Amino acid sequence: DKAGHRHFMAKEIAEQPQVLGEALRFYLGEAGDRITLPGDGIDFTKLERLTLVACGTAYYACLTAKYWFEQIARMPVEVDVASEFRYREPPVTPGTMALFVSQSGETADTLAALRYCRDKAETVVSVVNVAESSIARESDLALPILAGTEIGVASTKAFSCQLTVLLLLAIEAGRQRGTLDADRLADLLSALRGLPSVIGRAIDDGATAEALSLQLAEAQDVLFLGRGLMYPLALEGALKMKEISYIHAEAYASGELKHGPIALIDKHVPVVVMAPRDALFDKTVSNMQEVMARGGQVLLISDHAGITAAQDGIWRSIEMPQVDPVLSPILYAIPAQLIAYHTAVAKGTDVDQPRNLAKSVTVE
Ligand code: F6R
């Protein structure tokens, strides 16, 4: 049942305020002032490092989490795609928490990576949508993302719920390890409580993404750029674009542009720049200006302050609500999804069942 939407993907994008609200209530309780993990929880003071493993969109959620765990909890974090991790036979030291992220909980490579870690890691934790899945059952602790059934092959609400649970974990790790002071903890939890309504506003403002779709649908190639927390999100934006619109899309960390990819830029290449006005904003703007100097058509996704500061010469902008920069990946996932969705609709592709793809990859 698409609940009046044209595609399951549109329905699942629209559901995000509600499912994120449910996930937050599960972990924060009604008062919303402390994080409670299910079961015996996790003792982060006993852990020395984290190894995060997943595939596809779930891998990009892990890449984002690396920034969070490093910054908030000052923990060393390694991230890998499951298909590489499992055959590399990496050393997994006893103080390691091995964390696996999977919507379906049945992805063959992720499950094999989990089994490889079972007798090596201190603890094996999973972040899953399907509670009775193999990955959930074989973990010491399974953390639900509570996104509800996701039918569209391209992951949307599962991604934002994965991010939310991973951020809650990083905050809890920071609290336990004393790297997060009480005021900042309270600020972050308050920002998280407000997130469903901010996400709702971003979805309601989706008309700009729709208005751009006819032009984006003409493109042969699209580049996505981001720095810091926006880099994994640029990767996710490019993946969404490829898989449902079949337009070739690549993402780069903004600072890598001049090390090669800038050679791709000409007036036919739209460049999506994801850059809230945070501490890295000015750096990204200077990369954006290098793109524009070579004729690239910049679509800037930023907040009011960012767009006001950097609108000269850009092709189009999408204005996002203001949030605490730590939460920006969850919010900026919305325009990434909407751009891909509307471009695919403009191209007339099979949005919910893109060619060559399966919802659950149970063979390697
Ligand atoms: C992309 C997408 C895939 C999955 C990947 C992992 O939109 O949905 O990249 O994220 O196949 O699947 P799970 O999360 O089920 O392990």
mmCIF file of C-alpha atoms and ligand atoms in Angstrom:
data_model
loop_
_atom_site.group_PDB
_atom_site.id
_atom_site.type_symbol
_atom_site.label_atom_id
_atom_site.label_comp_id
_atom_site.label_asym_id
_atom_site.label_seq_id
_atom_site.Cartn_x
_atom_site.Cartn_y
_atom_site.Cartn_z
ATOM 1 C CA ASP A 1 0.000 0.000 0.000
ATOM 2 C CA LYS A 2 1.597 3.221 -1.160
ATOM 3 C CA ALA A 3 -0.697 5.354 1.017
ATOM 4 C CA GLY A 4 -1.506 7.693 -1.863
ATOM 5 C CA HIS A 5 2.093 8.073 -3.031
ATOM 6 C CA ARG A 6 3.174 7.277 -6.557
ATOM 7 C CA HIS A 7 6.010 5.018 -5.403
ATOM 8 C CA PHE A 8 7.026 3.168 -2.255
ATOM 9 C CA MET A 9 10.172 5.245 -2.273
ATOM 10 C CA ALA A 10 8.128 8.464 -2.014
ATOM 11 C CA LYS A 11 6.074 6.954 0.796
ATOM 12 C CA GLU A 12 9.194 5.856 2.651
ATOM 13 C CA ILE A 13 10.836 9.277 2.273
ATOM 14 C CA ALA A 14 7.665 10.878 3.654
ATOM 15 C CA GLU A 15 7.554 8.475 6.616
ATOM 16 C CA GLN A 16 10.905 9.591 7.989
ATOM 17 C CA PRO A 17 9.677 12.109 10.593
ATOM 18 C CA GLN A 18 7.388 9.465 12.057
ATOM 19 C CA VAL A 19 9.832 6.531 12.079
ATOM 20 C CA LEU A 20 12.683 8.670 13.380
ATOM 21 C CA GLY A 21 10.356 9.809 16.143
ATOM 22 C CA GLU A 22 9.673 6.186 17.030
ATOM 23 C CA ALA A 23 13.359 5.279 17.047
ATOM 24 C CA LEU A 24 14.133 8.268 19.265
ATOM 25 C CA ARG A 25 11.352 7.349 21.691
ATOM 26 C CA PHE A 26 12.691 3.783 21.894
ATOM 27 C CA TYR A 27 16.217 4.904 22.813
ATOM 28 C CA LEU A 28 15.448 8.118 24.711
ATOM 29 C CA GLY A 29 12.181 7.252 26.440
ATOM 30 C CA GLU A 30 9.278 9.682 26.792
ATOM 31 C CA ALA A 31 11.297 12.254 28.745
ATOM 32 C CA GLY A 32 13.998 12.151 26.087
ATOM 33 C CA ASP A 33 16.787 13.055 28.461
ATOM 34 C CA ARG A 34 18.889 9.878 28.573
ATOM 35 C CA ILE A 35 19.904 7.077 26.248
ATOM 36 C CA THR A 36 18.905 3.534 27.169
ATOM 37 C CA LEU A 37 20.207 0.637 25.103
ATOM 38 C CA PRO A 38 18.296 -2.659 25.084
ATOM 39 C CA GLY A 39 19.549 -5.768 26.913
ATOM 40 C CA ASP A 40 22.713 -5.278 28.940
ATOM 41 C CA GLY A 41 23.727 -2.302 26.828
ATOM 42 C CA ILE A 42 27.372 -1.660 25.926
ATOM 43 C CA ASP A 43 30.240 -0.824 28.282
ATOM 44 C CA PHE A 44 32.231 1.605 26.133
ATOM 45 C CA THR A 45 34.826 2.147 28.863
ATOM 46 C CA LYS A 46 36.094 -1.397 28.232
ATOM 47 C CA LEU A 47 36.500 -0.873 24.489
ATOM 48 C CA GLU A 48 39.628 0.302 22.726
ATOM 49 C CA ARG A 49 38.435 0.513 19.163
ATOM 50 C CA LEU A 50 35.502 0.032 16.842
ATOM 51 C CA THR A 51 35.318 -1.850 13.582
ATOM 52 C CA LEU A 52 32.267 -0.966 11.497
ATOM 53 C CA VAL A 53 31.325 -3.179 8.555
ATOM 54 C CA ALA A 54 28.452 -3.043 6.060
ATOM 55 C CA CYS A 55 27.562 -2.803 2.354
ATOM 56 C CA GLY A 56 26.137 -0.042 0.171
ATOM 57 C CA THR A 57 24.051 2.588 1.885
ATOM 58 C CA ALA A 58 24.610 0.935 5.277
ATOM 59 C CA TYR A 59 28.363 1.314 4.649
ATOM 60 C CA TYR A 60 27.886 5.053 4.138
ATOM 61 C CA ALA A 61 26.017 5.176 7.455
ATOM 62 C CA CYS A 62 29.126 3.544 8.991
ATOM 63 C CA LEU A 63 31.453 6.065 7.339
ATOM 64 C CA THR A 64 29.383 8.862 8.881
ATOM 65 C CA ALA A 65 29.514 7.130 12.257
ATOM 66 C CA LYS A 66 33.309 7.102 12.102
ATOM 67 C CA TYR A 67 33.303 10.917 12.244
ATOM 68 C CA TRP A 68 30.846 10.845 15.152
ATOM 69 C CA PHE A 69 32.679 8.243 17.241
ATOM 70 C CA GLU A 70 36.013 9.943 16.663
ATOM 71 C CA GLN A 71 34.770 13.445 17.449
ATOM 72 C CA ILE A 72 32.293 12.744 20.224
ATOM 73 C CA ALA A 73 33.852 9.721 21.955
ATOM 74 C CA ARG A 74 37.502 10.083 20.800
ATOM 75 C CA MET A 75 37.590 6.394 19.842
ATOM 76 C CA PRO A 76 39.671 4.935 17.005
ATOM 77 C CA VAL A 77 37.344 3.621 14.308
ATOM 78 C CA GLU A 78 37.938 1.457 11.272
ATOM 79 C CA VAL A 79 35.273 1.140 8.573
ATOM 80 C CA ASP A 80 35.155 -1.308 5.706
ATOM 81 C CA VAL A 81 32.845 -2.776 3.118
ATOM 82 C CA ALA A 82 31.970 -6.329 4.100
ATOM 83 C CA SER A 83 33.129 -7.937 0.853
ATOM 84 C CA GLU A 84 36.662 -6.578 1.392
ATOM 85 C CA PHE A 85 36.788 -7.034 5.142
ATOM 86 C CA ARG A 86 35.868 -10.724 5.103
ATOM 87 C CA TYR A 87 38.630 -11.837 2.746
ATOM 88 C CA ARG A 88 41.331 -9.565 4.079
ATOM 89 C CA GLU A 89 41.404 -11.481 7.356
ATOM 90 C CA PRO A 90 42.144 -8.320 9.330
ATOM 91 C CA PRO A 91 43.447 -8.652 12.884
ATOM 92 C CA VAL A 92 40.576 -8.043 15.307
ATOM 93 C CA THR A 93 42.045 -7.226 18.714
ATOM 94 C CA PRO A 94 40.292 -8.244 21.966
ATOM 95 C CA GLY A 95 39.237 -4.695 22.938
ATOM 96 C CA THR A 96 37.324 -4.260 19.677
ATOM 97 C CA MET A 97 33.611 -3.789 19.290
ATOM 98 C CA ALA A 98 32.670 -5.152 15.862
ATOM 99 C CA LEU A 99 29.537 -3.388 14.623
ATOM 100 C CA PHE A 100 27.517 -4.513 11.619
ATOM 101 C CA VAL A 101 24.861 -2.354 9.992
ATOM 102 C CA SER A 102 22.238 -3.956 7.773
ATOM 103 C CA GLN A 103 18.657 -3.061 6.937
ATOM 104 C CA SER A 104 17.694 -6.596 5.914
ATOM 105 C CA GLY A 105 19.991 -8.362 8.355
ATOM 106 C CA GLU A 106 20.581 -10.988 5.655
ATOM 107 C CA THR A 107 23.296 -9.481 3.448
ATOM 108 C CA ALA A 108 25.664 -12.400 2.750
ATOM 109 C CA ASP A 109 28.947 -10.488 2.940
ATOM 110 C CA THR A 110 27.963 -8.640 6.116
ATOM 111 C CA LEU A 111 26.892 -11.885 7.780
ATOM 112 C CA ALA A 112 30.180 -13.577 6.796
ATOM 113 C CA ALA A 113 32.142 -10.617 8.209
ATOM 114 C CA LEU A 114 30.169 -10.900 11.449
ATOM 115 C CA ARG A 115 30.959 -14.624 11.708
ATOM 116 C CA TYR A 116 34.640 -13.864 11.136
ATOM 117 C CA CYS A 117 34.587 -11.486 14.149
ATOM 118 C CA ARG A 118 32.551 -13.690 16.487
ATOM 119 C CA ASP A 119 35.378 -15.339 18.423
ATOM 120 C CA LYS A 120 37.832 -12.445 18.018
ATOM 121 C CA ALA A 121 36.045 -9.256 19.041
ATOM 122 C CA GLU A 122 35.188 -8.187 22.589
ATOM 123 C CA THR A 123 31.591 -7.854 21.505
ATOM 124 C CA VAL A 124 29.579 -8.158 18.283
ATOM 125 C CA VAL A 125 26.793 -5.624 17.882
ATOM 126 C CA SER A 126 24.421 -5.085 14.984
ATOM 127 C CA VAL A 127 22.210 -2.219 13.890
ATOM 128 C CA VAL A 128 19.353 -3.814 11.977
ATOM 129 C CA ASN A 129 15.852 -3.171 10.747
ATOM 130 C CA VAL A 130 14.651 -6.782 10.705
ATOM 131 C CA ALA A 131 14.758 -7.955 14.331
ATOM 132 C CA GLU A 132 14.506 -11.680 13.557
ATOM 133 C CA SER A 133 17.197 -11.618 10.845
ATOM 134 C CA SER A 134 20.376 -13.760 10.804
ATOM 135 C CA ILE A 135 22.633 -10.785 11.577
ATOM 136 C CA ALA A 136 20.472 -9.794 14.560
ATOM 137 C CA ARG A 137 20.350 -13.362 15.896
ATOM 138 C CA GLU A 138 24.077 -13.940 15.636
ATOM 139 C CA SER A 139 25.043 -10.690 17.423
ATOM 140 C CA ASP A 140 25.690 -10.299 21.152
ATOM 141 C CA LEU A 141 23.412 -7.267 20.985
ATOM 142 C CA ALA A 142 21.067 -6.230 18.159
ATOM 143 C CA LEU A 143 19.976 -2.601 18.092
ATOM 144 C CA PRO A 144 16.749 -2.044 16.153
ATOM 145 C CA ILE A 145 16.433 0.988 13.877
ATOM 146 C CA LEU A 146 12.619 0.743 13.877
ATOM 147 C CA ALA A 147 12.197 2.061 10.330
ATOM 148 C CA GLY A 148 9.321 -0.341 9.579
ATOM 149 C CA THR A 149 9.198 -2.404 6.397
ATOM 150 C CA GLU A 150 11.174 -0.829 3.581
ATOM 151 C CA ILE A 151 9.964 -1.924 0.148
ATOM 152 C CA GLY A 152 11.662 0.456 -2.289
ATOM 153 C CA VAL A 153 14.964 -1.097 -3.336
ATOM 154 C CA ALA A 154 16.784 2.183 -2.744
ATOM 155 C CA SER A 155 17.205 2.589 0.984
ATOM 156 C CA THR A 156 15.830 5.865 2.393
ATOM 157 C CA LYS A 157 14.156 5.706 5.793
ATOM 158 C CA ALA A 158 16.428 2.844 6.857
ATOM 159 C CA PHE A 159 19.453 5.069 6.178
ATOM 160 C CA SER A 160 18.229 7.983 8.304
ATOM 161 C CA CYS A 161 17.222 5.589 11.098
ATOM 162 C CA GLN A 162 20.636 3.851 10.918
ATOM 163 C CA LEU A 163 22.310 7.248 11.222
ATOM 164 C CA THR A 164 20.142 8.179 14.174
ATOM 165 C CA VAL A 165 20.919 4.961 16.083
ATOM 166 C CA LEU A 166 24.636 5.286 15.304
ATOM 167 C CA LEU A 167 24.670 8.892 16.532
ATOM 168 C CA LEU A 168 22.911 7.839 19.740
ATOM 169 C CA LEU A 169 25.587 5.175 20.228
ATOM 170 C CA ALA A 170 28.403 7.687 19.692
ATOM 171 C CA ILE A 171 26.792 10.060 22.185
ATOM 172 C CA GLU A 172 26.399 7.258 24.725
ATOM 173 C CA ALA A 173 30.039 6.265 24.164
ATOM 174 C CA GLY A 174 31.112 9.878 24.717
ATOM 175 C CA ARG A 175 29.042 10.118 27.898
ATOM 176 C CA GLN A 176 30.478 6.908 29.353
ATOM 177 C CA ARG A 177 34.053 7.785 28.416
ATOM 178 C CA GLY A 178 33.795 11.326 29.739
ATOM 179 C CA THR A 179 34.603 13.018 26.420
ATOM 180 C CA LEU A 180 31.181 14.669 26.258
ATOM 181 C CA ASP A 181 30.282 17.127 28.997
ATOM 182 C CA ALA A 182 26.808 17.313 30.491
ATOM 183 C CA ASP A 183 25.864 20.579 28.731
ATOM 184 C CA ARG A 184 26.844 19.360 25.301
ATOM 185 C CA LEU A 185 25.082 16.047 25.963
ATOM 186 C CA ALA A 186 21.893 17.912 26.863
ATOM 187 C CA ASP A 187 22.232 20.089 23.729
ATOM 188 C CA LEU A 188 22.645 17.083 21.453
ATOM 189 C CA LEU A 189 19.696 15.209 22.958
ATOM 190 C CA SER A 190 17.552 18.301 22.647
ATOM 191 C CA ALA A 191 18.569 18.721 19.004
ATOM 192 C CA LEU A 192 17.735 15.047 18.398
ATOM 193 C CA ARG A 193 14.290 15.441 19.951
ATOM 194 C CA GLY A 194 13.623 18.268 17.515
ATOM 195 C CA LEU A 195 14.914 16.347 14.518
ATOM 196 C CA PRO A 196 11.659 14.714 13.325
ATOM 197 C CA SER A 197 9.997 18.097 12.877
ATOM 198 C CA VAL A 198 13.050 19.585 11.143
ATOM 199 C CA ILE A 199 13.144 16.578 8.794
ATOM 200 C CA GLY A 200 9.432 17.077 8.168
ATOM 201 C CA ARG A 201 10.090 20.673 7.085
ATOM 202 C CA ALA A 202 12.835 19.557 4.688
ATOM 203 C CA ILE A 203 10.457 17.025 3.125
ATOM 204 C CA ASP A 204 7.656 19.585 2.846
ATOM 205 C CA ASP A 205 10.089 21.911 1.044
ATOM 206 C CA GLY A 206 10.811 19.227 -1.550
ATOM 207 C CA ALA A 207 9.491 21.328 -4.437
ATOM 208 C CA THR A 208 12.944 22.743 -5.231
ATOM 209 C CA ALA A 209 14.362 19.262 -5.802
ATOM 210 C CA GLU A 210 11.395 18.479 -8.019
ATOM 211 C CA ALA A 211 11.830 21.681 -10.008
ATOM 212 C CA LEU A 212 15.463 20.792 -10.772
ATOM 213 C CA SER A 213 14.735 17.264 -11.883
ATOM 214 C CA LEU A 214 14.019 17.967 -15.556
ATOM 215 C CA GLN A 215 17.418 19.563 -15.980
ATOM 216 C CA LEU A 216 19.246 16.944 -13.913
ATOM 217 C CA ALA A 217 17.562 14.213 -15.950
ATOM 218 C CA GLU A 218 19.422 15.532 -19.020
ATOM 219 C CA ALA A 219 22.834 15.084 -17.396
ATOM 220 C CA GLN A 220 25.232 12.296 -18.345
ATOM 221 C CA ASP A 221 27.275 12.708 -15.183
ATOM 222 C CA VAL A 222 26.672 14.347 -11.829
ATOM 223 C CA LEU A 223 29.288 15.018 -9.160
ATOM 224 C CA PHE A 224 28.590 15.237 -5.439
ATOM 225 C CA LEU A 225 31.009 17.050 -3.140
ATOM 226 C CA GLY A 226 31.183 17.263 0.631
ATOM 227 C CA ARG A 227 33.690 17.649 3.426
ATOM 228 C CA GLY A 228 33.746 16.137 6.899
ATOM 229 C CA LEU A 229 30.344 14.732 7.831
ATOM 230 C CA MET A 230 29.048 15.737 4.400
ATOM 231 C CA TYR A 231 31.538 13.529 2.546
ATOM 232 C CA PRO A 232 29.839 10.183 3.328
ATOM 233 C CA LEU A 233 26.557 11.860 2.514
ATOM 234 C CA ALA A 234 27.884 12.954 -0.880
ATOM 235 C CA LEU A 235 28.738 9.274 -1.491
ATOM 236 C CA GLU A 236 25.212 8.293 -0.513
ATOM 237 C CA GLY A 237 23.714 10.996 -2.787
ATOM 238 C CA ALA A 238 25.740 9.673 -5.728
ATOM 239 C CA LEU A 239 24.699 6.077 -4.998
ATOM 240 C CA LYS A 240 20.998 7.015 -4.866
ATOM 241 C CA MET A 241 21.353 8.897 -8.154
ATOM 242 C CA LYS A 242 23.066 5.982 -9.920
ATOM 243 C CA GLU A 243 20.795 3.262 -8.724
ATOM 244 C CA ILE A 244 17.423 4.776 -9.515
ATOM 245 C CA SER A 245 18.046 7.331 -12.289
ATOM 246 C CA TYR A 246 20.891 5.397 -14.014
ATOM 247 C CA ILE A 247 22.822 8.651 -14.335
ATOM 248 C CA HIS A 248 26.523 8.246 -13.722
ATOM 249 C CA ALA A 249 27.282 9.955 -10.423
ATOM 250 C CA GLU A 250 30.473 10.180 -8.404
ATOM 251 C CA ALA A 251 31.228 11.678 -5.039
ATOM 252 C CA TYR A 252 34.461 13.176 -3.816
ATOM 253 C CA ALA A 253 35.701 14.701 -0.630
ATOM 254 C CA SER A 254 35.814 18.381 -1.655
ATOM 255 C CA GLY A 255 39.527 18.613 -0.909
ATOM 256 C CA GLU A 256 40.294 15.774 -3.334
ATOM 257 C CA LEU A 257 38.881 17.649 -6.305
ATOM 258 C CA LYS A 258 42.113 19.223 -7.410
ATOM 259 C CA HIS A 259 43.929 15.893 -7.226
ATOM 260 C CA GLY A 260 42.223 14.646 -10.363
ATOM 261 C CA PRO A 261 38.442 14.789 -10.604
ATOM 262 C CA ILE A 262 38.398 18.501 -11.480
ATOM 263 C CA ALA A 263 39.428 17.395 -14.976
ATOM 264 C CA LEU A 264 35.879 16.048 -15.417
ATOM 265 C CA ILE A 265 34.235 19.422 -14.977
ATOM 266 C CA ASP A 266 32.682 21.348 -17.818
ATOM 267 C CA LYS A 267 29.405 23.149 -18.357
ATOM 268 C CA HIS A 268 27.525 19.885 -18.844
ATOM 269 C CA VAL A 269 28.323 18.520 -15.384
ATOM 270 C CA PRO A 270 26.003 19.451 -12.533
ATOM 271 C CA VAL A 271 27.928 19.478 -9.240
ATOM 272 C CA VAL A 272 25.901 18.991 -6.077
ATOM 273 C CA VAL A 273 27.689 20.631 -3.151
ATOM 274 C CA MET A 274 26.463 19.666 0.318
ATOM 275 C CA ALA A 275 27.669 22.240 2.800
ATOM 276 C CA PRO A 276 25.855 23.484 5.875
ATOM 277 C CA ARG A 277 27.472 26.594 7.297
ATOM 278 C CA ASP A 278 29.740 24.735 9.706
ATOM 279 C CA ALA A 279 33.440 25.001 10.564
ATOM 280 C CA LEU A 280 34.425 23.575 7.155
ATOM 281 C CA PHE A 281 32.092 25.741 5.092
ATOM 282 C CA ASP A 282 34.664 28.245 3.805
ATOM 283 C CA LYS A 283 36.921 25.442 2.589
ATOM 284 C CA THR A 284 34.103 23.861 0.642
ATOM 285 C CA VAL A 285 33.111 27.214 -0.848
ATOM 286 C CA SER A 286 36.593 27.671 -2.225
ATOM 287 C CA ASN A 287 36.366 24.213 -3.866
ATOM 288 C CA MET A 288 32.975 25.228 -5.240
ATOM 289 C CA GLN A 289 34.491 28.345 -6.773
ATOM 290 C CA GLU A 290 37.110 26.206 -8.517
ATOM 291 C CA VAL A 291 34.250 24.182 -10.002
ATOM 292 C CA MET A 292 32.431 27.310 -11.179
ATOM 293 C CA ALA A 293 35.596 28.753 -12.703
ATOM 294 C CA ARG A 294 35.593 25.709 -15.014
ATOM 295 C CA GLY A 295 31.955 26.145 -16.008
ATOM 296 C CA GLY A 296 30.507 23.529 -13.616
ATOM 297 C CA GLN A 297 26.836 24.018 -12.728
ATOM 298 C CA VAL A 298 26.714 24.142 -8.936
ATOM 299 C CA LEU A 299 23.658 23.060 -6.973
ATOM 300 C CA LEU A 300 24.382 24.210 -3.424
ATOM 301 C CA ILE A 301 22.538 22.504 -0.591
ATOM 302 C CA SER A 302 23.038 24.581 2.532
ATOM 303 C CA ASP A 303 21.255 26.538 5.214
ATOM 304 C CA HIS A 304 20.121 30.149 4.976
ATOM 305 C CA ALA A 305 23.442 31.514 6.226
ATOM 306 C CA GLY A 306 25.408 29.361 3.784
ATOM 307 C CA ILE A 307 23.318 30.245 0.762
ATOM 308 C CA THR A 308 23.406 33.936 1.619
ATOM 309 C CA ALA A 309 27.180 33.812 1.973
ATOM 310 C CA ALA A 310 27.917 31.846 -1.183
ATOM 311 C CA GLN A 311 25.206 32.350 -3.754
ATOM 312 C CA ASP A 312 27.239 34.299 -6.321
ATOM 313 C CA GLY A 313 27.601 32.341 -9.506
ATOM 314 C CA ILE A 314 25.839 29.193 -8.400
ATOM 315 C CA TRP A 315 23.302 27.510 -10.660
ATOM 316 C CA ARG A 316 20.652 26.606 -8.058
ATOM 317 C CA SER A 317 20.341 26.169 -4.311
ATOM 318 C CA ILE A 318 18.247 24.146 -1.908
ATOM 319 C CA GLU A 319 17.793 25.823 1.457
ATOM 320 C CA MET A 320 17.762 23.544 4.475
ATOM 321 C CA PRO A 321 16.596 24.327 8.003
ATOM 322 C CA GLN A 322 19.301 25.159 10.551
ATOM 323 C CA VAL A 323 20.414 22.265 12.770
ATOM 324 C CA ASP A 324 23.299 21.501 15.093
ATOM 325 C CA PRO A 325 26.089 20.597 12.628
ATOM 326 C CA VAL A 326 26.515 17.182 14.268
ATOM 327 C CA LEU A 327 23.019 16.221 13.093
ATOM 328 C CA SER A 328 23.401 17.557 9.574
ATOM 329 C CA PRO A 329 23.977 14.177 7.846
ATOM 330 C CA ILE A 330 20.529 12.994 8.933
ATOM 331 C CA LEU A 331 18.863 16.164 7.665
ATOM 332 C CA TYR A 332 20.849 16.433 4.424
ATOM 333 C CA ALA A 333 19.939 12.829 3.568
ATOM 334 C CA ILE A 334 16.514 14.223 2.631
ATOM 335 C CA PRO A 335 17.589 16.400 -0.335
ATOM 336 C CA ALA A 336 19.965 13.614 -1.441
ATOM 337 C CA GLN A 337 16.983 11.258 -1.609
ATOM 338 C CA LEU A 338 14.619 13.791 -3.171
ATOM 339 C CA ILE A 339 17.026 14.813 -5.934
ATOM 340 C CA ALA A 340 17.554 11.190 -6.963
ATOM 341 C CA TYR A 341 13.856 10.396 -6.671
ATOM 342 C CA HIS A 342 12.568 13.298 -8.757
ATOM 343 C CA THR A 343 15.299 12.853 -11.368
ATOM 344 C CA ALA A 344 14.370 9.180 -11.718
ATOM 345 C CA VAL A 345 10.680 10.080 -12.021
ATOM 346 C CA ALA A 346 11.558 12.671 -14.693
ATOM 347 C CA LYS A 347 13.485 9.978 -16.577
ATOM 348 C CA GLY A 348 10.664 7.482 -16.200
ATOM 349 C CA THR A 349 12.764 4.709 -14.668
ATOM 350 C CA ASP A 350 11.354 1.991 -12.415
ATOM 351 C CA VAL A 351 11.972 3.811 -9.147
ATOM 352 C CA ASP A 352 10.973 1.058 -6.721
ATOM 353 C CA GLN A 353 12.517 -1.831 -8.683
ATOM 354 C CA PRO A 354 15.572 -0.453 -10.480
ATOM 355 C CA ARG A 355 17.118 -2.720 -13.079
ATOM 356 C CA ASN A 356 19.717 -5.294 -11.982
ATOM 357 C CA LEU A 357 19.162 -4.680 -8.249
ATOM 358 C CA ALA A 358 17.635 -6.762 -5.452
ATOM 359 C CA LYS A 359 16.399 -5.509 -2.092
ATOM 360 C CA SER A 360 18.299 -8.107 -0.148
ATOM 361 C CA VAL A 361 21.665 -9.410 -1.398
ATOM 362 C CA THR A 362 21.809 -12.883 0.127
ATOM 363 C CA VAL A 363 24.479 -14.206 -2.247
ATOM 364 C CA GLU A 364 27.940 -12.679 -2.513
HETATM 365 C C1 F6R B 1 21.121 1.264 -1.682
HETATM 366 C C2 F6R B 1 20.845 0.031 -0.964
HETATM 367 C C3 F6R B 1 21.945 -0.983 -0.838
HETATM 368 C C4 F6R B 1 21.918 -1.620 0.552
HETATM 369 C C5 F6R B 1 22.956 -2.738 0.656
HETATM 370 C C6 F6R B 1 23.028 -3.332 2.039
HETATM 371 O O1 F6R B 1 20.034 2.107 -1.702
HETATM 372 O O2 F6R B 1 19.762 -0.170 -0.507
HETATM 373 O O3 F6R B 1 23.199 -0.406 -1.113
HETATM 374 O O4 F6R B 1 22.170 -0.609 1.490
HETATM 375 O O5 F6R B 1 22.650 -3.744 -0.273
HETATM 376 O O6 F6R B 1 21.807 -3.903 2.401
HETATM 377 P P1 F6R B 1 21.464 -4.228 3.906
HETATM 378 O O7 F6R B 1 21.381 -2.934 4.615
HETATM 379 O O8 F6R B 1 20.151 -4.953 3.856
HETATM 380 O O9 F6R B 1 22.586 -5.084 4.444
#
